[in-house]
Amino acid sequence: MQKKEISIQGVDPLLLLGVENANWRILKSAFPKLHLVTRGETIIAQGAIEDIGRFEEVMRMVLWHIERFNELGEDSIHKLLGSEESEVMSQSKKDDTLVYGPNGNRIIARSRNQQRLVDAIRQDDMVFAIGPAGTGKTYTAVAMAVAALKDKRVKKIILTRPAVEAGENLGFLPGDLKEKLDPYLQPLYDALTDMLPFDKVADYLEKGVIEIAPLAFMRGRTLDKAFVILDEAQNTTVAQIKMFLTRMGKEAKFVVTGDASQIDLPHKQASGLKYARRVLPNIEGISFIQLDGSDVIRHRLVKAVIAAFEKSEETSPTKA
């Protein structure tokens, strides 16, 4: 008789075992020759080596399913019990879903340019996504970051923004550092909690698996095996964006998002995003994706507002 311990660390026990252990009863009944028990964050299987081998394969699929879809129902378990691991992995690669949020909500590219952005991130290690508000630049980038973390292609996600409105010293705002920064970083929290359960986001933030910080905190670091997103990059200076881009370490993905029409820098201060767009094209491994009003996924009036402003700027352009 063989014995095997399978770690279920970090897995929500309610998702895995089911309400009143309904999921666990199905799994146990599928392997009547094995003695199966759960002990803390470990499943212990005892029995013949061939039965344990198949049980391990099923558990890998079950844990992958929970990680990817954030759910595990009785129908899903029966389907996995009748599947081969290679078949499940092959089918998952054909899925156009970027990531599954809580309750199995699908996050997908919803426009032609969003799909171009997804393809660019898959292909290149440094990608610039430039376009007006509401085009899904940051949201798509965060989805790709979460997918990379779930697939273990990166060890951490780093989300950063320049805190231009507060002069980036943040000193005059009330509260501790987190309370000072939260208003500027809230859109990033919102995107994350669309794609991961709230308690998972909180756990990742506490453990440093997900880091949300102002741009100034990137100075002096080398970011290896990380998916790093610089949001609102139009509000970086040339020196800041150079500092940020040169933080790139091994096996890292850098995505820079911004709206060149909404620059909040002091008068006559050059935008780092505009500078990068001018000097970095045609470098292998760097992509620039332009999004526009056709990619807007907010209220229909947002699209109309963007079109009206663009038309006005064409006839009487303002100085950024």
mmCIF file of C-alpha atoms in Angstrom:
data_model
loop_
_atom_site.group_PDB
_atom_site.id
_atom_site.type_symbol
_atom_site.label_atom_id
_atom_site.label_comp_id
_atom_site.label_asym_id
_atom_site.label_seq_id
_atom_site.Cartn_x
_atom_site.Cartn_y
_atom_site.Cartn_z
ATOM 1 C CA MET A 1 0.000 0.000 0.000
ATOM 2 C CA GLN A 2 1.305 3.426 -0.998
ATOM 3 C CA LYS A 3 0.741 6.755 0.735
ATOM 4 C CA LYS A 4 0.675 10.177 -0.935
ATOM 5 C CA GLU A 5 0.210 13.655 0.530
ATOM 6 C CA ILE A 6 -1.255 16.347 -1.763
ATOM 7 C CA SER A 7 -1.013 19.981 -0.715
ATOM 8 C CA ILE A 8 -4.137 22.129 -0.984
ATOM 9 C CA GLN A 9 -2.510 25.167 0.599
ATOM 10 C CA GLY A 10 -4.164 28.429 -0.387
ATOM 11 C CA VAL A 11 -7.309 26.734 -1.728
ATOM 12 C CA ASP A 12 -10.670 27.821 -0.325
ATOM 13 C CA PRO A 13 -11.850 24.671 1.509
ATOM 14 C CA LEU A 14 -15.509 25.533 0.888
ATOM 15 C CA LEU A 15 -14.898 25.617 -2.864
ATOM 16 C CA LEU A 16 -12.928 22.373 -2.844
ATOM 17 C CA LEU A 17 -14.997 20.314 -0.439
ATOM 18 C CA GLY A 18 -18.371 21.872 -1.286
ATOM 19 C CA VAL A 19 -21.321 22.737 0.895
ATOM 20 C CA GLU A 20 -21.682 20.022 3.546
ATOM 21 C CA ASN A 21 -18.740 18.209 1.844
ATOM 22 C CA ALA A 22 -20.806 17.440 -1.279
ATOM 23 C CA ASN A 23 -17.797 17.764 -3.630
ATOM 24 C CA TRP A 24 -15.589 15.665 -1.386
ATOM 25 C CA ARG A 25 -18.139 12.866 -1.257
ATOM 26 C CA ILE A 26 -18.191 12.691 -5.075
ATOM 27 C CA LEU A 27 -14.399 12.525 -5.234
ATOM 28 C CA LYS A 28 -14.245 9.807 -2.571
ATOM 29 C CA SER A 29 -16.944 7.733 -4.248
ATOM 30 C CA ALA A 30 -14.991 7.867 -7.532
ATOM 31 C CA PHE A 31 -12.016 6.195 -5.816
ATOM 32 C CA PRO A 32 -13.581 3.495 -3.591
ATOM 33 C CA LYS A 33 -10.301 1.584 -3.322
ATOM 34 C CA LEU A 34 -8.446 4.535 -1.828
ATOM 35 C CA HIS A 35 -8.483 5.686 1.758
ATOM 36 C CA LEU A 36 -8.810 9.497 1.478
ATOM 37 C CA VAL A 37 -8.712 12.001 4.318
ATOM 38 C CA THR A 38 -8.227 15.756 4.550
ATOM 39 C CA ARG A 39 -5.955 17.054 7.267
ATOM 40 C CA GLY A 40 -5.510 20.822 7.419
ATOM 41 C CA GLU A 41 -4.055 21.937 4.088
ATOM 42 C CA THR A 42 -3.219 18.393 2.990
ATOM 43 C CA ILE A 43 -5.100 15.486 1.399
ATOM 44 C CA ILE A 44 -3.729 12.054 2.293
ATOM 45 C CA ALA A 45 -4.353 9.184 -0.146
ATOM 46 C CA GLN A 46 -3.531 5.555 0.673
ATOM 47 C CA GLY A 47 -3.912 2.587 -1.657
ATOM 48 C CA ALA A 48 -2.554 1.002 -4.824
ATOM 49 C CA ILE A 49 -0.017 3.103 -6.743
ATOM 50 C CA GLU A 50 -2.082 3.149 -9.963
ATOM 51 C CA ASP A 51 -5.170 4.414 -8.113
ATOM 52 C CA ILE A 52 -3.140 7.085 -6.347
ATOM 53 C CA GLY A 53 -1.663 8.152 -9.684
ATOM 54 C CA ARG A 54 -5.089 8.721 -11.215
ATOM 55 C CA PHE A 55 -6.310 10.494 -8.081
ATOM 56 C CA GLU A 56 -3.318 12.851 -8.254
ATOM 57 C CA GLU A 57 -4.153 13.634 -11.882
ATOM 58 C CA VAL A 58 -7.786 14.364 -11.029
ATOM 59 C CA MET A 59 -6.750 16.569 -8.109
ATOM 60 C CA ARG A 60 -4.381 18.557 -10.332
ATOM 61 C CA MET A 61 -7.307 19.196 -12.690
ATOM 62 C CA VAL A 62 -9.628 20.061 -9.787
ATOM 63 C CA LEU A 63 -7.170 22.524 -8.243
ATOM 64 C CA TRP A 64 -6.472 24.048 -11.676
ATOM 65 C CA HIS A 65 -10.220 24.387 -12.265
ATOM 66 C CA ILE A 66 -10.694 26.202 -8.941
ATOM 67 C CA GLU A 67 -7.757 28.502 -9.628
ATOM 68 C CA ARG A 68 -8.941 29.351 -13.134
ATOM 69 C CA PHE A 69 -12.716 29.530 -12.711
ATOM 70 C CA ASN A 70 -13.092 30.393 -9.005
ATOM 71 C CA GLU A 71 -15.788 27.737 -8.659
ATOM 72 C CA LEU A 72 -16.223 23.971 -8.392
ATOM 73 C CA GLY A 73 -19.623 22.403 -8.807
ATOM 74 C CA GLU A 74 -20.752 18.790 -8.903
ATOM 75 C CA ASP A 75 -21.121 18.879 -12.702
ATOM 76 C CA SER A 76 -17.553 20.166 -13.039
ATOM 77 C CA ILE A 77 -16.215 17.346 -10.852
ATOM 78 C CA HIS A 78 -18.012 14.662 -12.876
ATOM 79 C CA LYS A 79 -16.650 16.207 -16.086
ATOM 80 C CA LEU A 80 -13.095 16.242 -14.740
ATOM 81 C CA LEU A 81 -13.395 12.656 -13.492
ATOM 82 C CA GLY A 82 -14.156 11.593 -17.062
ATOM 83 C CA SER A 83 -11.347 13.657 -18.610
ATOM 84 C CA GLU A 84 -7.649 13.291 -19.184
ATOM 85 C CA GLU A 85 -5.366 16.044 -17.909
ATOM 86 C CA SER A 86 -3.793 16.643 -21.331
ATOM 87 C CA GLU A 87 -7.257 17.019 -22.883
ATOM 88 C CA VAL A 88 -8.360 19.592 -20.291
ATOM 89 C CA MET A 89 -5.165 21.626 -20.707
ATOM 90 C CA SER A 90 -5.463 21.504 -24.501
ATOM 91 C CA GLN A 91 -9.064 22.742 -24.437
ATOM 92 C CA SER A 92 -8.182 25.570 -22.060
ATOM 93 C CA LYS A 93 -5.667 26.969 -24.556
ATOM 94 C CA LYS A 94 -8.462 27.411 -27.124
ATOM 95 C CA ASP A 95 -10.554 29.468 -24.695
ATOM 96 C CA ASP A 96 -10.616 33.200 -25.532
ATOM 97 C CA THR A 97 -11.248 34.069 -21.875
ATOM 98 C CA LEU A 98 -8.410 36.119 -20.395
ATOM 99 C CA VAL A 99 -9.292 35.251 -16.816
ATOM 100 C CA TYR A 100 -12.300 34.046 -14.837
ATOM 101 C CA GLY A 101 -13.440 36.303 -12.015
ATOM 102 C CA PRO A 102 -15.430 35.412 -8.887
ATOM 103 C CA ASN A 103 -18.424 33.155 -9.594
ATOM 104 C CA GLY A 104 -16.919 32.200 -12.937
ATOM 105 C CA ASN A 105 -17.416 35.614 -14.598
ATOM 106 C CA ARG A 106 -15.552 35.694 -17.926
ATOM 107 C CA ILE A 107 -13.152 38.564 -18.626
ATOM 108 C CA ILE A 108 -12.528 38.808 -22.377
ATOM 109 C CA ALA A 109 -11.206 41.306 -24.896
ATOM 110 C CA ARG A 110 -14.285 43.221 -25.996
ATOM 111 C CA SER A 111 -13.002 45.160 -28.985
ATOM 112 C CA ARG A 112 -10.606 44.780 -31.901
ATOM 113 C CA ASN A 113 -7.927 46.968 -30.307
ATOM 114 C CA GLN A 114 -8.278 45.276 -26.919
ATOM 115 C CA GLN A 115 -7.575 41.981 -28.691
ATOM 116 C CA ARG A 116 -4.562 43.599 -30.375
ATOM 117 C CA LEU A 117 -3.381 44.625 -26.903
ATOM 118 C CA VAL A 118 -3.821 41.059 -25.605
ATOM 119 C CA ASP A 119 -1.857 39.664 -28.565
ATOM 120 C CA ALA A 120 0.909 42.246 -28.074
ATOM 121 C CA ILE A 121 1.271 41.410 -24.366
ATOM 122 C CA ARG A 122 1.514 37.720 -25.216
ATOM 123 C CA GLN A 123 4.180 38.388 -27.828
ATOM 124 C CA ASP A 124 6.303 41.222 -26.411
ATOM 125 C CA ASP A 125 7.785 41.955 -22.994
ATOM 126 C CA MET A 126 7.168 45.716 -23.079
ATOM 127 C CA VAL A 127 3.860 47.092 -24.339
ATOM 128 C CA PHE A 128 2.430 50.618 -24.417
ATOM 129 C CA ALA A 129 -1.377 50.955 -24.514
ATOM 130 C CA ILE A 130 -2.409 54.504 -25.359
ATOM 131 C CA GLY A 131 -5.961 55.786 -25.665
ATOM 132 C CA PRO A 132 -8.785 57.763 -24.060
ATOM 133 C CA ALA A 133 -10.702 56.936 -20.896
ATOM 134 C CA GLY A 134 -13.003 53.939 -20.985
ATOM 135 C CA THR A 135 -11.184 51.975 -23.679
ATOM 136 C CA GLY A 136 -10.167 49.176 -21.292
ATOM 137 C CA LYS A 137 -6.408 49.792 -21.367
ATOM 138 C CA THR A 138 -5.759 49.224 -17.676
ATOM 139 C CA TYR A 139 -8.522 46.653 -17.216
ATOM 140 C CA THR A 140 -7.169 44.464 -20.022
ATOM 141 C CA ALA A 141 -3.623 44.799 -18.698
ATOM 142 C CA VAL A 142 -4.705 43.790 -15.178
ATOM 143 C CA ALA A 143 -6.582 40.776 -16.608
ATOM 144 C CA MET A 144 -3.429 39.648 -18.408
ATOM 145 C CA ALA A 145 -1.419 40.136 -15.215
ATOM 146 C CA VAL A 146 -3.847 38.040 -13.149
ATOM 147 C CA ALA A 147 -3.820 35.315 -15.822
ATOM 148 C CA ALA A 148 0.005 35.273 -15.792
ATOM 149 C CA LEU A 149 0.015 34.978 -11.996
ATOM 150 C CA LYS A 150 -2.545 32.159 -12.027
ATOM 151 C CA ASP A 151 -0.540 30.297 -14.679
ATOM 152 C CA LYS A 152 2.628 30.798 -12.591
ATOM 153 C CA ARG A 153 4.383 32.618 -15.433
ATOM 154 C CA VAL A 154 5.200 35.390 -12.961
ATOM 155 C CA LYS A 155 5.666 35.423 -9.201
ATOM 156 C CA LYS A 156 4.062 38.781 -8.518
ATOM 157 C CA ILE A 157 2.029 41.643 -9.921
ATOM 158 C CA ILE A 158 3.151 45.225 -9.424
ATOM 159 C CA LEU A 159 0.730 48.063 -10.187
ATOM 160 C CA THR A 160 1.986 51.618 -10.045
ATOM 161 C CA ARG A 161 0.848 55.167 -10.812
ATOM 162 C CA PRO A 162 2.423 58.602 -10.588
ATOM 163 C CA ALA A 163 0.670 60.534 -7.801
ATOM 164 C CA VAL A 164 0.877 63.798 -9.718
ATOM 165 C CA GLU A 165 -2.135 65.475 -8.136
ATOM 166 C CA ALA A 166 -0.501 65.272 -4.701
ATOM 167 C CA GLY A 167 2.913 66.382 -5.906
ATOM 168 C CA GLU A 168 4.143 62.838 -5.194
ATOM 169 C CA ASN A 169 5.256 63.743 -1.656
ATOM 170 C CA LEU A 170 1.691 63.133 -0.387
ATOM 171 C CA GLY A 171 2.646 64.790 2.878
ATOM 172 C CA PHE A 172 -0.247 67.177 3.258
ATOM 173 C CA LEU A 173 -2.906 64.465 2.930
ATOM 174 C CA PRO A 174 -4.359 62.993 6.158
ATOM 175 C CA GLY A 175 -3.731 59.424 7.297
ATOM 176 C CA ASP A 176 -0.940 56.894 6.912
ATOM 177 C CA LEU A 177 0.753 56.142 3.581
ATOM 178 C CA LYS A 178 -1.878 53.614 2.487
ATOM 179 C CA GLU A 179 -4.703 56.047 3.244
ATOM 180 C CA LYS A 180 -2.910 58.814 1.328
ATOM 181 C CA LEU A 181 -2.420 56.604 -1.731
ATOM 182 C CA ASP A 182 -5.751 54.778 -1.908
ATOM 183 C CA PRO A 183 -7.672 57.505 -3.798
ATOM 184 C CA TYR A 184 -5.068 57.428 -6.581
ATOM 185 C CA LEU A 185 -4.871 53.646 -6.748
ATOM 186 C CA GLN A 186 -8.567 52.786 -6.331
ATOM 187 C CA PRO A 187 -9.128 51.991 -10.050
ATOM 188 C CA LEU A 188 -6.456 49.298 -9.769
ATOM 189 C CA TYR A 189 -8.124 47.778 -6.679
ATOM 190 C CA ASP A 190 -11.450 47.813 -8.544
ATOM 191 C CA ALA A 191 -10.008 45.899 -11.492
ATOM 192 C CA LEU A 192 -8.365 43.321 -9.232
ATOM 193 C CA THR A 193 -11.531 42.606 -7.260
ATOM 194 C CA ASP A 194 -13.397 42.045 -10.539
ATOM 195 C CA MET A 195 -10.978 39.219 -11.297
ATOM 196 C CA LEU A 196 -10.108 37.721 -7.913
ATOM 197 C CA PRO A 197 -12.169 37.120 -4.770
ATOM 198 C CA PHE A 198 -11.839 40.028 -2.350
ATOM 199 C CA ASP A 199 -10.198 37.909 0.374
ATOM 200 C CA LYS A 200 -7.701 36.560 -2.185
ATOM 201 C CA VAL A 201 -6.742 40.107 -3.195
ATOM 202 C CA ALA A 202 -6.325 41.032 0.480
ATOM 203 C CA ASP A 203 -4.164 37.940 1.079
ATOM 204 C CA TYR A 204 -1.984 38.646 -1.968
ATOM 205 C CA LEU A 205 -1.545 42.279 -0.914
ATOM 206 C CA GLU A 206 -0.560 41.231 2.606
ATOM 207 C CA LYS A 207 1.975 38.686 1.306
ATOM 208 C CA GLY A 208 3.388 41.015 -1.352
ATOM 209 C CA VAL A 209 2.280 38.794 -4.235
ATOM 210 C CA ILE A 210 0.380 41.842 -5.463
ATOM 211 C CA GLU A 211 1.979 45.218 -4.825
ATOM 212 C CA ILE A 212 0.286 48.556 -5.450
ATOM 213 C CA ALA A 213 2.596 51.507 -5.009
ATOM 214 C CA PRO A 214 3.351 55.004 -6.277
ATOM 215 C CA LEU A 215 5.880 55.309 -9.068
ATOM 216 C CA ALA A 216 8.504 56.826 -6.766
ATOM 217 C CA PHE A 217 8.702 53.467 -4.929
ATOM 218 C CA MET A 218 10.100 51.767 -8.065
ATOM 219 C CA ARG A 219 13.394 53.662 -7.903
ATOM 220 C CA GLY A 220 16.488 51.500 -7.408
ATOM 221 C CA ARG A 221 14.686 48.163 -7.852
ATOM 222 C CA THR A 222 15.159 45.331 -10.348
ATOM 223 C CA LEU A 223 11.834 43.634 -11.058
ATOM 224 C CA ASP A 224 12.350 39.964 -11.982
ATOM 225 C CA LYS A 225 9.602 37.477 -12.927
ATOM 226 C CA ALA A 226 6.962 40.144 -12.361
ATOM 227 C CA PHE A 227 4.062 41.539 -14.366
ATOM 228 C CA VAL A 228 4.379 45.295 -13.905
ATOM 229 C CA ILE A 229 1.767 47.856 -14.984
ATOM 230 C CA LEU A 230 2.415 51.597 -15.041
ATOM 231 C CA ASP A 231 -0.972 53.312 -15.197
ATOM 232 C CA GLU A 232 -1.653 56.986 -16.059
ATOM 233 C CA ALA A 233 1.789 57.157 -17.668
ATOM 234 C CA GLN A 234 0.947 60.446 -19.388
ATOM 235 C CA ASN A 235 1.624 62.040 -15.987
ATOM 236 C CA THR A 236 5.202 60.783 -15.757
ATOM 237 C CA THR A 237 8.130 63.026 -16.560
ATOM 238 C CA VAL A 238 10.773 61.867 -19.025
ATOM 239 C CA ALA A 239 13.119 61.058 -16.138
ATOM 240 C CA GLN A 240 10.406 59.064 -14.339
ATOM 241 C CA ILE A 241 9.445 56.901 -17.293
ATOM 242 C CA LYS A 242 13.099 56.211 -18.056
ATOM 243 C CA MET A 243 13.603 55.209 -14.419
ATOM 244 C CA PHE A 244 10.571 52.921 -14.565
ATOM 245 C CA LEU A 245 11.393 51.194 -17.865
ATOM 246 C CA THR A 246 14.949 50.463 -16.733
ATOM 247 C CA ARG A 247 13.636 48.538 -13.690
ATOM 248 C CA MET A 248 12.824 45.593 -15.999
ATOM 249 C CA GLY A 249 14.409 42.350 -14.840
ATOM 250 C CA LYS A 250 14.495 38.799 -16.140
ATOM 251 C CA GLU A 251 11.241 37.097 -17.206
ATOM 252 C CA ALA A 252 9.295 40.312 -16.603
ATOM 253 C CA LYS A 253 6.359 41.852 -18.486
ATOM 254 C CA PHE A 254 5.958 45.632 -18.491
ATOM 255 C CA VAL A 255 2.723 47.261 -19.645
ATOM 256 C CA VAL A 256 2.456 51.053 -19.761
ATOM 257 C CA THR A 257 -0.994 52.616 -20.106
ATOM 258 C CA GLY A 258 -1.984 56.236 -20.551
ATOM 259 C CA ASP A 259 -4.158 58.863 -22.186
ATOM 260 C CA ALA A 260 -2.056 61.478 -23.959
ATOM 261 C CA SER A 261 -5.039 63.862 -24.005
ATOM 262 C CA GLN A 262 -5.296 64.058 -20.190
ATOM 263 C CA ILE A 263 -1.928 65.279 -18.973
ATOM 264 C CA ASP A 264 -1.901 66.804 -15.466
ATOM 265 C CA LEU A 265 1.773 67.716 -15.340
ATOM 266 C CA PRO A 266 2.808 71.298 -14.541
ATOM 267 C CA HIS A 267 2.897 73.699 -17.487
ATOM 268 C CA LYS A 268 5.845 73.155 -19.880
ATOM 269 C CA GLN A 269 6.705 69.796 -18.242
ATOM 270 C CA ALA A 270 7.169 67.177 -20.980
ATOM 271 C CA SER A 271 5.144 63.957 -20.716
ATOM 272 C CA GLY A 272 7.234 60.815 -20.407
ATOM 273 C CA LEU A 273 4.587 58.832 -22.293
ATOM 274 C CA LYS A 274 4.741 61.139 -25.305
ATOM 275 C CA TYR A 275 8.535 61.059 -25.208
ATOM 276 C CA ALA A 276 8.604 57.243 -25.081
ATOM 277 C CA ARG A 277 6.188 57.036 -28.011
ATOM 278 C CA ARG A 278 8.564 59.213 -30.017
ATOM 279 C CA VAL A 279 11.877 57.486 -29.219
ATOM 280 C CA LEU A 280 11.020 53.795 -28.637
ATOM 281 C CA PRO A 281 9.120 52.607 -31.750
ATOM 282 C CA ASN A 282 10.819 50.075 -34.020
ATOM 283 C CA ILE A 283 12.649 48.392 -31.144
ATOM 284 C CA GLU A 284 12.129 44.636 -31.271
ATOM 285 C CA GLY A 285 10.188 43.409 -28.235
ATOM 286 C CA ILE A 286 8.390 46.736 -27.666
ATOM 287 C CA SER A 287 4.838 47.281 -28.957
ATOM 288 C CA PHE A 288 2.619 50.359 -29.100
ATOM 289 C CA ILE A 289 -1.138 49.788 -29.271
ATOM 290 C CA GLN A 290 -3.434 52.753 -29.941
ATOM 291 C CA LEU A 291 -7.012 52.507 -28.665
ATOM 292 C CA ASP A 292 -9.755 54.926 -29.650
ATOM 293 C CA GLY A 293 -13.434 55.754 -29.210
ATOM 294 C CA SER A 294 -14.504 52.518 -30.909
ATOM 295 C CA ASP A 295 -13.051 50.601 -27.949
ATOM 296 C CA VAL A 296 -15.046 52.435 -25.262
ATOM 297 C CA ILE A 297 -16.984 49.978 -23.093
ATOM 298 C CA ARG A 298 -18.473 52.439 -20.605
ATOM 299 C CA HIS A 299 -21.770 54.319 -21.023
ATOM 300 C CA ARG A 300 -22.582 55.128 -24.670
ATOM 301 C CA LEU A 301 -22.260 58.853 -23.884
ATOM 302 C CA VAL A 302 -18.545 58.418 -23.092
ATOM 303 C CA LYS A 303 -17.970 57.521 -26.725
ATOM 304 C CA ALA A 304 -19.866 60.635 -27.825
ATOM 305 C CA VAL A 305 -17.902 62.864 -25.418
ATOM 306 C CA ILE A 306 -14.564 61.524 -26.691
ATOM 307 C CA ALA A 307 -15.601 62.076 -30.311
ATOM 308 C CA ALA A 308 -16.738 65.644 -29.579
ATOM 309 C CA PHE A 309 -13.494 66.556 -27.815
ATOM 310 C CA GLU A 310 -11.356 64.995 -30.547
ATOM 311 C CA LYS A 311 -13.248 66.949 -33.212
ATOM 312 C CA SER A 312 -12.838 70.192 -31.238
ATOM 313 C CA GLU A 313 -9.108 69.611 -30.734
ATOM 314 C CA GLU A 314 -8.633 69.026 -34.462
ATOM 315 C CA THR A 315 -10.107 72.438 -35.311
ATOM 316 C CA SER A 316 -8.682 74.400 -32.347
ATOM 317 C CA PRO A 317 -6.031 72.266 -30.611
ATOM 318 C CA THR A 318 -5.083 73.104 -27.047
ATOM 319 C CA LYS A 319 -1.562 72.897 -25.771
ATOM 320 C CA ALA A 320 -1.014 69.900 -23.451
#
